[in-house]
Tab-separated table of C-alpha atoms in Angstrom:
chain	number	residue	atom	x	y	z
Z	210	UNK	CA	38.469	88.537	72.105
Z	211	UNK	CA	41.093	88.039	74.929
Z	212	UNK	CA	42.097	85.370	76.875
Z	213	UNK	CA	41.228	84.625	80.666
Z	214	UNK	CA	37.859	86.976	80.406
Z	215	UNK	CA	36.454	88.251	83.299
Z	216	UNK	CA	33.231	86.374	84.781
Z	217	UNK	CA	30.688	89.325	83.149
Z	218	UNK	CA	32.507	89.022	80.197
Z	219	UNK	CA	33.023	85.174	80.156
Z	220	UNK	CA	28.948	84.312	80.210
Z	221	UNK	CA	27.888	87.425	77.610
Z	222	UNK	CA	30.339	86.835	75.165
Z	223	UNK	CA	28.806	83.175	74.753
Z	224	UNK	CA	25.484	85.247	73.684
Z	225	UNK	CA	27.191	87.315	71.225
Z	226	UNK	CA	29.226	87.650	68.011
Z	227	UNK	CA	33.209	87.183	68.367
Z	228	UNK	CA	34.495	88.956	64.887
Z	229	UNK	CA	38.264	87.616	65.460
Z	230	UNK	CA	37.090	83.930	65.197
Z	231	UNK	CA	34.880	83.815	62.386
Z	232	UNK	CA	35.639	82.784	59.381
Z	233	UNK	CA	34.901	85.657	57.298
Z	234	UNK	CA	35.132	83.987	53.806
Z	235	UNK	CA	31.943	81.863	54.764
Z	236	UNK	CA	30.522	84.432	56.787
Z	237	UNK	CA	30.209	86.693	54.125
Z	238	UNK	CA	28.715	83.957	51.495
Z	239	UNK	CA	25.890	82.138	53.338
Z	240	UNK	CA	25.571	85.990	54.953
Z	241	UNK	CA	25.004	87.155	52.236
Z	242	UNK	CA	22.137	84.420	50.927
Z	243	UNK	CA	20.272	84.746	54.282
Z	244	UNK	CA	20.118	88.416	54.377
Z	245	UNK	CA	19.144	88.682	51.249
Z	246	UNK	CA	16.088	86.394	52.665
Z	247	UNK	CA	15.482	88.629	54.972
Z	248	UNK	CA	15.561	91.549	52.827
Z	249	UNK	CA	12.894	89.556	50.480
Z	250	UNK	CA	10.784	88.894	53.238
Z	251	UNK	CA	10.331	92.593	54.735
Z	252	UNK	CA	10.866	94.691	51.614
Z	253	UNK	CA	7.039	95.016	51.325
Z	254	UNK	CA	6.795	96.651	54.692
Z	255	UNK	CA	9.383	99.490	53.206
Z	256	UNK	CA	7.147	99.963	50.382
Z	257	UNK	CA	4.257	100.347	52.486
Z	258	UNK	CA	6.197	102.735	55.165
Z	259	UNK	CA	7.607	104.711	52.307
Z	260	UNK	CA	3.926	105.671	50.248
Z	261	UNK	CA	2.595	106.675	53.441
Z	262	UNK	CA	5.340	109.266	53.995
Z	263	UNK	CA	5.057	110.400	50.857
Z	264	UNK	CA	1.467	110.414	50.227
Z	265	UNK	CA	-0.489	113.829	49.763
Z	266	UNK	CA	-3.328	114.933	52.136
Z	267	UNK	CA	-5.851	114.250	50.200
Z	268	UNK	CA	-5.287	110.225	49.091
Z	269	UNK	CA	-7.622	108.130	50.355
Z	270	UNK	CA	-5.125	105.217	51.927
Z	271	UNK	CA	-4.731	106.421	55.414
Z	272	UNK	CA	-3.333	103.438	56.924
Z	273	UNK	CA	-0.914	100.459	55.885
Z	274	UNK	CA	-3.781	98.248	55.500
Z	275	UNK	CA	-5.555	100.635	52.894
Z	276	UNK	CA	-2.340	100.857	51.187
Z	277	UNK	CA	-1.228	97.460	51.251
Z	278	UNK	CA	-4.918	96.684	49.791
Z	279	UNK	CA	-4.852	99.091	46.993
Z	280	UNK	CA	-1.882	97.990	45.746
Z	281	UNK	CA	-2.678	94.309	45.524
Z	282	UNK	CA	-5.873	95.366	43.918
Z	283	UNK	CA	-3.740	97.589	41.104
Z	284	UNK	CA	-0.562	95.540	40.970
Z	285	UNK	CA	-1.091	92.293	42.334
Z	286	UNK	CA	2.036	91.113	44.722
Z	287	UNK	CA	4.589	92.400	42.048
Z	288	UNK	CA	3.380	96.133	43.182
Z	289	UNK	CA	4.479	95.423	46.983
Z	290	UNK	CA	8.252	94.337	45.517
Z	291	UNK	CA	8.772	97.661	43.185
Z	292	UNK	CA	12.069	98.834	43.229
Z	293	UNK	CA	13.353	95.580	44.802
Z	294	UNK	CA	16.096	94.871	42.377
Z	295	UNK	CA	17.726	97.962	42.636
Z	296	UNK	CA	17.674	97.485	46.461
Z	297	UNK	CA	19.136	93.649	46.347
Z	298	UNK	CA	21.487	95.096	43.942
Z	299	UNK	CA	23.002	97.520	46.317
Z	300	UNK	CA	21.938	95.750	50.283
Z	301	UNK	CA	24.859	92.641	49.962
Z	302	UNK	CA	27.876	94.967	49.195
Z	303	UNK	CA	26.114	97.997	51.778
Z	304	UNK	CA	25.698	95.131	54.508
Z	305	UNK	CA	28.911	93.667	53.843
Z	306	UNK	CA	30.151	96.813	54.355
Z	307	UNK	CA	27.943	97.959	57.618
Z	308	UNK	CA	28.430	94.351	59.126
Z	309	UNK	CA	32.668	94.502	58.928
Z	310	UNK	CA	32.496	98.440	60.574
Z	311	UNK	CA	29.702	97.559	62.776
Z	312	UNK	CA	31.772	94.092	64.582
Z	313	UNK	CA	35.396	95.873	64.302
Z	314	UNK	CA	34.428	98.918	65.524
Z	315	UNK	CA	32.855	97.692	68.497
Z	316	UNK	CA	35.595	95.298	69.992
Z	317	UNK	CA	37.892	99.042	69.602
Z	318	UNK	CA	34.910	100.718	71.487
Z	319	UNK	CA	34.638	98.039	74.037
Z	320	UNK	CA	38.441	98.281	75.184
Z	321	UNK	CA	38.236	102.124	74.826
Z	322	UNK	CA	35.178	102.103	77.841
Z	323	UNK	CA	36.338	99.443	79.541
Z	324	UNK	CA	39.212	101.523	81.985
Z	325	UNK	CA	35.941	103.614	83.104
Z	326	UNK	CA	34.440	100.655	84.574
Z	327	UNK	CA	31.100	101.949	84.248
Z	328	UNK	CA	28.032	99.367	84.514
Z	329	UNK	CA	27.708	96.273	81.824
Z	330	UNK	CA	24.515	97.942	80.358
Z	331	UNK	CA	26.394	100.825	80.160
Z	332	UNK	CA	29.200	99.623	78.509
Z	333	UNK	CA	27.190	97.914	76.125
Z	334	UNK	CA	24.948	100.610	75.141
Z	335	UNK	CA	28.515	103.148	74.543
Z	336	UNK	CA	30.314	100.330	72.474
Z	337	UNK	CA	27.215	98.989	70.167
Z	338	UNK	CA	26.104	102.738	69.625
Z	339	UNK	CA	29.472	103.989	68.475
Z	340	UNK	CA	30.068	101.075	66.255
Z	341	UNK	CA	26.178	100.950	64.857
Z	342	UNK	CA	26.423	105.271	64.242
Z	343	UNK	CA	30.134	104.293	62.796
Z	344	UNK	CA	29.072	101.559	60.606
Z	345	UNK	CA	26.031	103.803	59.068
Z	346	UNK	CA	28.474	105.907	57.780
Z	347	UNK	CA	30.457	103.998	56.183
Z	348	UNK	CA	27.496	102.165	54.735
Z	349	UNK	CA	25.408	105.153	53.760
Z	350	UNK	CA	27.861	105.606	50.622
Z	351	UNK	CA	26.827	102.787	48.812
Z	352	UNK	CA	23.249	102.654	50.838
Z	353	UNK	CA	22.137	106.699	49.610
Z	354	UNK	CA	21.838	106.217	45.797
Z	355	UNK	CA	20.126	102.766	45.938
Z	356	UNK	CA	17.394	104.421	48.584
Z	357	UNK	CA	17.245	107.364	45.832
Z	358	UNK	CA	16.734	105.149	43.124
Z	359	UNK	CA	14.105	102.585	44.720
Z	360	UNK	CA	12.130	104.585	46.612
Z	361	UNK	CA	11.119	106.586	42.810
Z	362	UNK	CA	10.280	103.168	41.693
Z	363	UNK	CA	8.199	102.669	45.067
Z	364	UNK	CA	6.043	105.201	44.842
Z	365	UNK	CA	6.108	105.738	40.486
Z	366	UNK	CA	2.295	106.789	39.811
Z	367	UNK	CA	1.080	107.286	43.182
Z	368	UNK	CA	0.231	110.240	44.755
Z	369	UNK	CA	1.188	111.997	41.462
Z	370	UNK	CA	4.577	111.169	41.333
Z	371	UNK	CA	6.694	110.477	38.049
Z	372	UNK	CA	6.751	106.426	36.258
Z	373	UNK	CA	9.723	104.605	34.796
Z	374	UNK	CA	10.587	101.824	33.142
Z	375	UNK	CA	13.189	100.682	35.615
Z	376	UNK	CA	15.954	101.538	38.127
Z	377	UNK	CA	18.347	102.411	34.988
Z	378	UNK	CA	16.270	104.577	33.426
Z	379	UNK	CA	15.402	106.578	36.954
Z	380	UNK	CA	19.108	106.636	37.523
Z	381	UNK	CA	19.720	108.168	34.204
Z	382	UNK	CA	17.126	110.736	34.627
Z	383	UNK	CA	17.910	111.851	37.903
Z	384	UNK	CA	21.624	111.990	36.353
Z	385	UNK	CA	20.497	114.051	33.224
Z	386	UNK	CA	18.470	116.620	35.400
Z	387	UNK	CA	20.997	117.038	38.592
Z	388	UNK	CA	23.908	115.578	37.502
Z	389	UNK	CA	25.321	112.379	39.908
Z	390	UNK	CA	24.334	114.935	43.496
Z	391	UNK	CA	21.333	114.129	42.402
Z	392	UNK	CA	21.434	110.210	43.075
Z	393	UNK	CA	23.180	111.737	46.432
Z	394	UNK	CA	20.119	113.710	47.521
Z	395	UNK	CA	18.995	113.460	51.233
Z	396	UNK	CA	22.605	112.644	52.028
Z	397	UNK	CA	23.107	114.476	54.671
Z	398	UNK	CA	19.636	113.658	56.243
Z	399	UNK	CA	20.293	110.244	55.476
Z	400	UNK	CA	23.408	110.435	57.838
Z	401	UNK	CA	21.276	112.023	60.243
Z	402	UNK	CA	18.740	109.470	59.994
Z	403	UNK	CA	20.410	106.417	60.027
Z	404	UNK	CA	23.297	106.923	61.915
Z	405	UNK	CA	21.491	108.010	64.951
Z	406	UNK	CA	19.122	105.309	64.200
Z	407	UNK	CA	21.764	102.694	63.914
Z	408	UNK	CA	23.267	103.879	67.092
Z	409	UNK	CA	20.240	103.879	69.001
Z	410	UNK	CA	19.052	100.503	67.724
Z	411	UNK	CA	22.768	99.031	68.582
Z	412	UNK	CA	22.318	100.992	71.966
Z	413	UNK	CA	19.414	99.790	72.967
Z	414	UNK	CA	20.013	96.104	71.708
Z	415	UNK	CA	23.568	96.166	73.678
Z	416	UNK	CA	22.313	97.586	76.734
Z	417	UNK	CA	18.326	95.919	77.248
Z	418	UNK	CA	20.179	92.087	76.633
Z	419	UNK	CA	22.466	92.713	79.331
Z	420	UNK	CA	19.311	94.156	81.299
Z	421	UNK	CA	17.379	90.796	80.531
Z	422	UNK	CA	20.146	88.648	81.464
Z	423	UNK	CA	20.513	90.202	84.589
Z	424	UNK	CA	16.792	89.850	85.368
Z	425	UNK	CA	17.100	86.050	84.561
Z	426	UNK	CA	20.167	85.740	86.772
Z	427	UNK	CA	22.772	85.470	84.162
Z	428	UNK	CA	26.193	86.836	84.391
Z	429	UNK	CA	26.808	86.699	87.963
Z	430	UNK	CA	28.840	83.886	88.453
Z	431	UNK	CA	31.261	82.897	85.630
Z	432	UNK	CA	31.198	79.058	86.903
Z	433	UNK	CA	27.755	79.160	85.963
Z	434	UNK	CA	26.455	76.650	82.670
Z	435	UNK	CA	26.258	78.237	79.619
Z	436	UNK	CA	22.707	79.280	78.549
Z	437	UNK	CA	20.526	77.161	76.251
Z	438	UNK	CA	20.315	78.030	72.605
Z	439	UNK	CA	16.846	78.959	72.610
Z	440	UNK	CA	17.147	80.877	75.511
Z	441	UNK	CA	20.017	82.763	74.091
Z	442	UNK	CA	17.679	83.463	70.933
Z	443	UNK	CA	14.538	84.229	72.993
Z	444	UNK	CA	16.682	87.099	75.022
Z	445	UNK	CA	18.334	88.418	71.758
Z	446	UNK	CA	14.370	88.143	70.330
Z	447	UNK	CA	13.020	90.475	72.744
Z	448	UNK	CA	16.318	92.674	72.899
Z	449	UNK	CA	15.934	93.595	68.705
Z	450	UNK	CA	12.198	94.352	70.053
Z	451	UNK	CA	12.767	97.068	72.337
Z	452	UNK	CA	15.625	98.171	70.061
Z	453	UNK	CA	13.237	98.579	67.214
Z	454	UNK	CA	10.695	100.596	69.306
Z	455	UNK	CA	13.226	102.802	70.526
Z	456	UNK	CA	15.020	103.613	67.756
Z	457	UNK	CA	11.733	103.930	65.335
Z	458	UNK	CA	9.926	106.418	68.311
Z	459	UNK	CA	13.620	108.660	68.140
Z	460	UNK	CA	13.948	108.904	64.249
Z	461	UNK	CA	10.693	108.039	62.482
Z	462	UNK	CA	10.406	112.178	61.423
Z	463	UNK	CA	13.855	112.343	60.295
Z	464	UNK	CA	13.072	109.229	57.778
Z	465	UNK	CA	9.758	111.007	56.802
Z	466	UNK	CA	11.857	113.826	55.596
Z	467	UNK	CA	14.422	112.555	54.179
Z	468	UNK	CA	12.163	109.976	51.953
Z	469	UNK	CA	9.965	113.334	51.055
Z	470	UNK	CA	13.312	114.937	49.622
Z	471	UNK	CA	14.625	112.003	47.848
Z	472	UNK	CA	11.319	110.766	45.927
Z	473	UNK	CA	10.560	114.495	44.810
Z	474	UNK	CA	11.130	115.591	41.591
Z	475	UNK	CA	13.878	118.103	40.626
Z	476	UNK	CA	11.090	120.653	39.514
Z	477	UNK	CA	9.266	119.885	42.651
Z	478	UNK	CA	12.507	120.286	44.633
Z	479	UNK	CA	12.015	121.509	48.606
Z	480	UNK	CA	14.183	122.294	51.267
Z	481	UNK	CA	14.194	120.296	54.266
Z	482	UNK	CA	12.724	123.079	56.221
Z	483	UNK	CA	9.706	123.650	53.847
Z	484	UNK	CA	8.787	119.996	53.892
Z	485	UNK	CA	8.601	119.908	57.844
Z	486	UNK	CA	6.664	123.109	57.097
Z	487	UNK	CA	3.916	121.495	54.641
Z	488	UNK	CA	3.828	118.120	57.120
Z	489	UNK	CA	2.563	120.252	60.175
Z	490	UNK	CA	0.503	122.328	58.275
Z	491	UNK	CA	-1.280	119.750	56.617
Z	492	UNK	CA	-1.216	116.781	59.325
Z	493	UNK	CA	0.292	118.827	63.028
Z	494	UNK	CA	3.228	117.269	64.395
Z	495	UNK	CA	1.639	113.810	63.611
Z	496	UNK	CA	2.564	114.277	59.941
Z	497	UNK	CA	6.343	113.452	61.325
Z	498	UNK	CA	5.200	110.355	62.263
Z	499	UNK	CA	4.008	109.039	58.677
Z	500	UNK	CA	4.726	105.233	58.898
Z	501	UNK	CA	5.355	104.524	62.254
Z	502	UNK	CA	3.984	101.790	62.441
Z	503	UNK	CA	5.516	99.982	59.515
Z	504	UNK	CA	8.954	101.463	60.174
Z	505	UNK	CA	8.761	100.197	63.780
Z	506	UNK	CA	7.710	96.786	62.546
Z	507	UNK	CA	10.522	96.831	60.017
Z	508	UNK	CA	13.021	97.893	61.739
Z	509	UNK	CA	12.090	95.128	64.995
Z	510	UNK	CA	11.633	92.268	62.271
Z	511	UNK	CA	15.138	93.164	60.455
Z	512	UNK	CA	16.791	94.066	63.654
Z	513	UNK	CA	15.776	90.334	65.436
Z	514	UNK	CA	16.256	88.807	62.141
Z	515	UNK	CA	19.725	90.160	61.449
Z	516	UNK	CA	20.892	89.154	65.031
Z	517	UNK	CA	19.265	85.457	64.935
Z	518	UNK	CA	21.209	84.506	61.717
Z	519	UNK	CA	24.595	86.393	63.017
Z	520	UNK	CA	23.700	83.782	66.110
Z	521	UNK	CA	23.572	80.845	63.317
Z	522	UNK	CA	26.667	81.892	61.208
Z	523	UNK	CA	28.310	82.312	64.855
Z	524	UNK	CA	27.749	78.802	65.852
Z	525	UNK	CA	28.353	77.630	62.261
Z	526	UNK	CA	31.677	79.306	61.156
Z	527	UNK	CA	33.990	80.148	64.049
Z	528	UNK	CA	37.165	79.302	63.244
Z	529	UNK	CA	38.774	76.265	64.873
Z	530	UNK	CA	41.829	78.120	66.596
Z	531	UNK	CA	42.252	77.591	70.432
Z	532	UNK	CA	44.786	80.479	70.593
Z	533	UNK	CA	42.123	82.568	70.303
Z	534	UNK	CA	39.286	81.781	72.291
């Protein structure tokens, strides 16, 4: 970041990820392990969100509970993780990629705001939201035909959908029957999804720290001590909170209707338009909202997660150069 920074800038950027001084090369490796973590940790709650999206009217798990519980009593544990090796598979080199757009994109966005001198929170919410939408994008690429793929494997059997023996052989199904578009489907809704998703969740994140730090006095005076590590972590906590509930309120429907596309099969095959069609007919314009609750608890839990190791691999592997700080 540059030298001499103002006071504002001098006692946030101690609460927040400098891309030019990390080293990258370690970044990316122990990144990589502790995301993966994370992704082990949560990837039932996907599972969960995703059959309750897709479920018809008439199955009898209305809840995540009910679901959660009726898979455990068919499949054990193993039935909460289907699908997850295609998603591992795919989430390092799609995070790699989101991560690198996400931090490079921002410190552009951040200079390109900053001659309009518009409010910290303001800033904040501009810059992460561009660079969050930005970094979907770029992601979604690698991100759209690993969704495709594990989200058949999620729901295989239930709710009368098709079974496989694996992520290869749904891959070379969906191949034979639509040719590679197929692995593709629900891009564009994807892009809708998570993009605006991403942005919001960035958004909010940016611009509700800076809100809590202002509350708590921080930021006014750059003489002031830094803040304490758990208070850093406690702010950043509560910040991936409200992101997760705003972003999961905005685009919850769009995720219900792009998971109904993708897990359909190619006989089966609906438009967009028909599915929001069938969801209000059956359900009223709660059917958009099919795994709120899990998404929102995903999406706060990732969100918080991702942000608490980025604090750890911030501390741990910035690079020892004073001509940059």
């Amino acid at each position: 970041m540059a030298a001499a920074p103002s006071a504002r800038a001098h006692s946030y950027g101690q609460t927040e990820i400098n891309w030019d001084k990390l080293d990258k090369t370690k970044f990316y490796v122990v990144g990589a392990g502790l995301f993966t973590g994370v992704t082990v940790a949560l990837y039932p709650v996907s599972v969960v969100k995703t059959r309750m999206q897709v479920a018809s009217k008439d199955v009898a798990e209305k809840n995540a509970f009910s679901v959660i519980r009726a898979m455990l009593k068919a499949d054990g544990v193993p039935g909460l993780y289907r699908g997850f090796g295609t998603v591992i598979t795919g989430a390092i080199p799609a995070r790699i990629i989101f991560l690198t757009a996400l931090e490079t994109t921002k410190v552009a966005a951040l200079k390109m705001v900053e001659p309009f001198k518009l409010s910290e929170p303001t800033e904040a919410a501009i810059a992460n939201g561009l660079a969050g939408m930005i970094a979907s994008l770029f992601s979604q690429a690698v991100f759209v035909p690993i969704d495709v793929v594990s989200q058949k494997l999620m729901v295989q059997g239930y709710s009368g959908h098709a079974k496989y023996s694996g992520g290869l052989d749904v891959a070379r199904k969906v191949i034979k029957s639509e040719g590679i578009r197929g692995l593709y489907r629900g891009f564009g809704l994807s892009v809708m999804t998570y993009s605006p998703s991403s942005a919001v969740w960035w958004a909010s994140y940016g611009s509700s720290q800076r809100l809590i730090w202002s509350l708590l006095g921080q930021g006014i005076d750059h003489e002031e001590v830094a803040p304490s590590q758990s208070k850093i972590m406690s702010v950043q906590a509560t910040g991936g909170i409200v992101a997760g509930a705003t972003a999961s309120c905005i685009t919850t429907p769009l995720d219900t209707i792009k998971t109904r596309l993708q897990v359909m099969g190619y006989e089966k095959q609906k438009t967009a338009r028909q599915v929001v069609k069938g969801l209000i007919m059956d359900e009223g314009w709660k059917g958009l909202y099919r795994g709120l609750g899990p998404r929102f608890f995903s999406m706060s839990a990732w969100g918080t997660s991702m942000i608490l190791t980025y604090e750890y691999l911030n501390g741990e592997f910035l690079l020892d150069n004073p001509d940059m700080a």
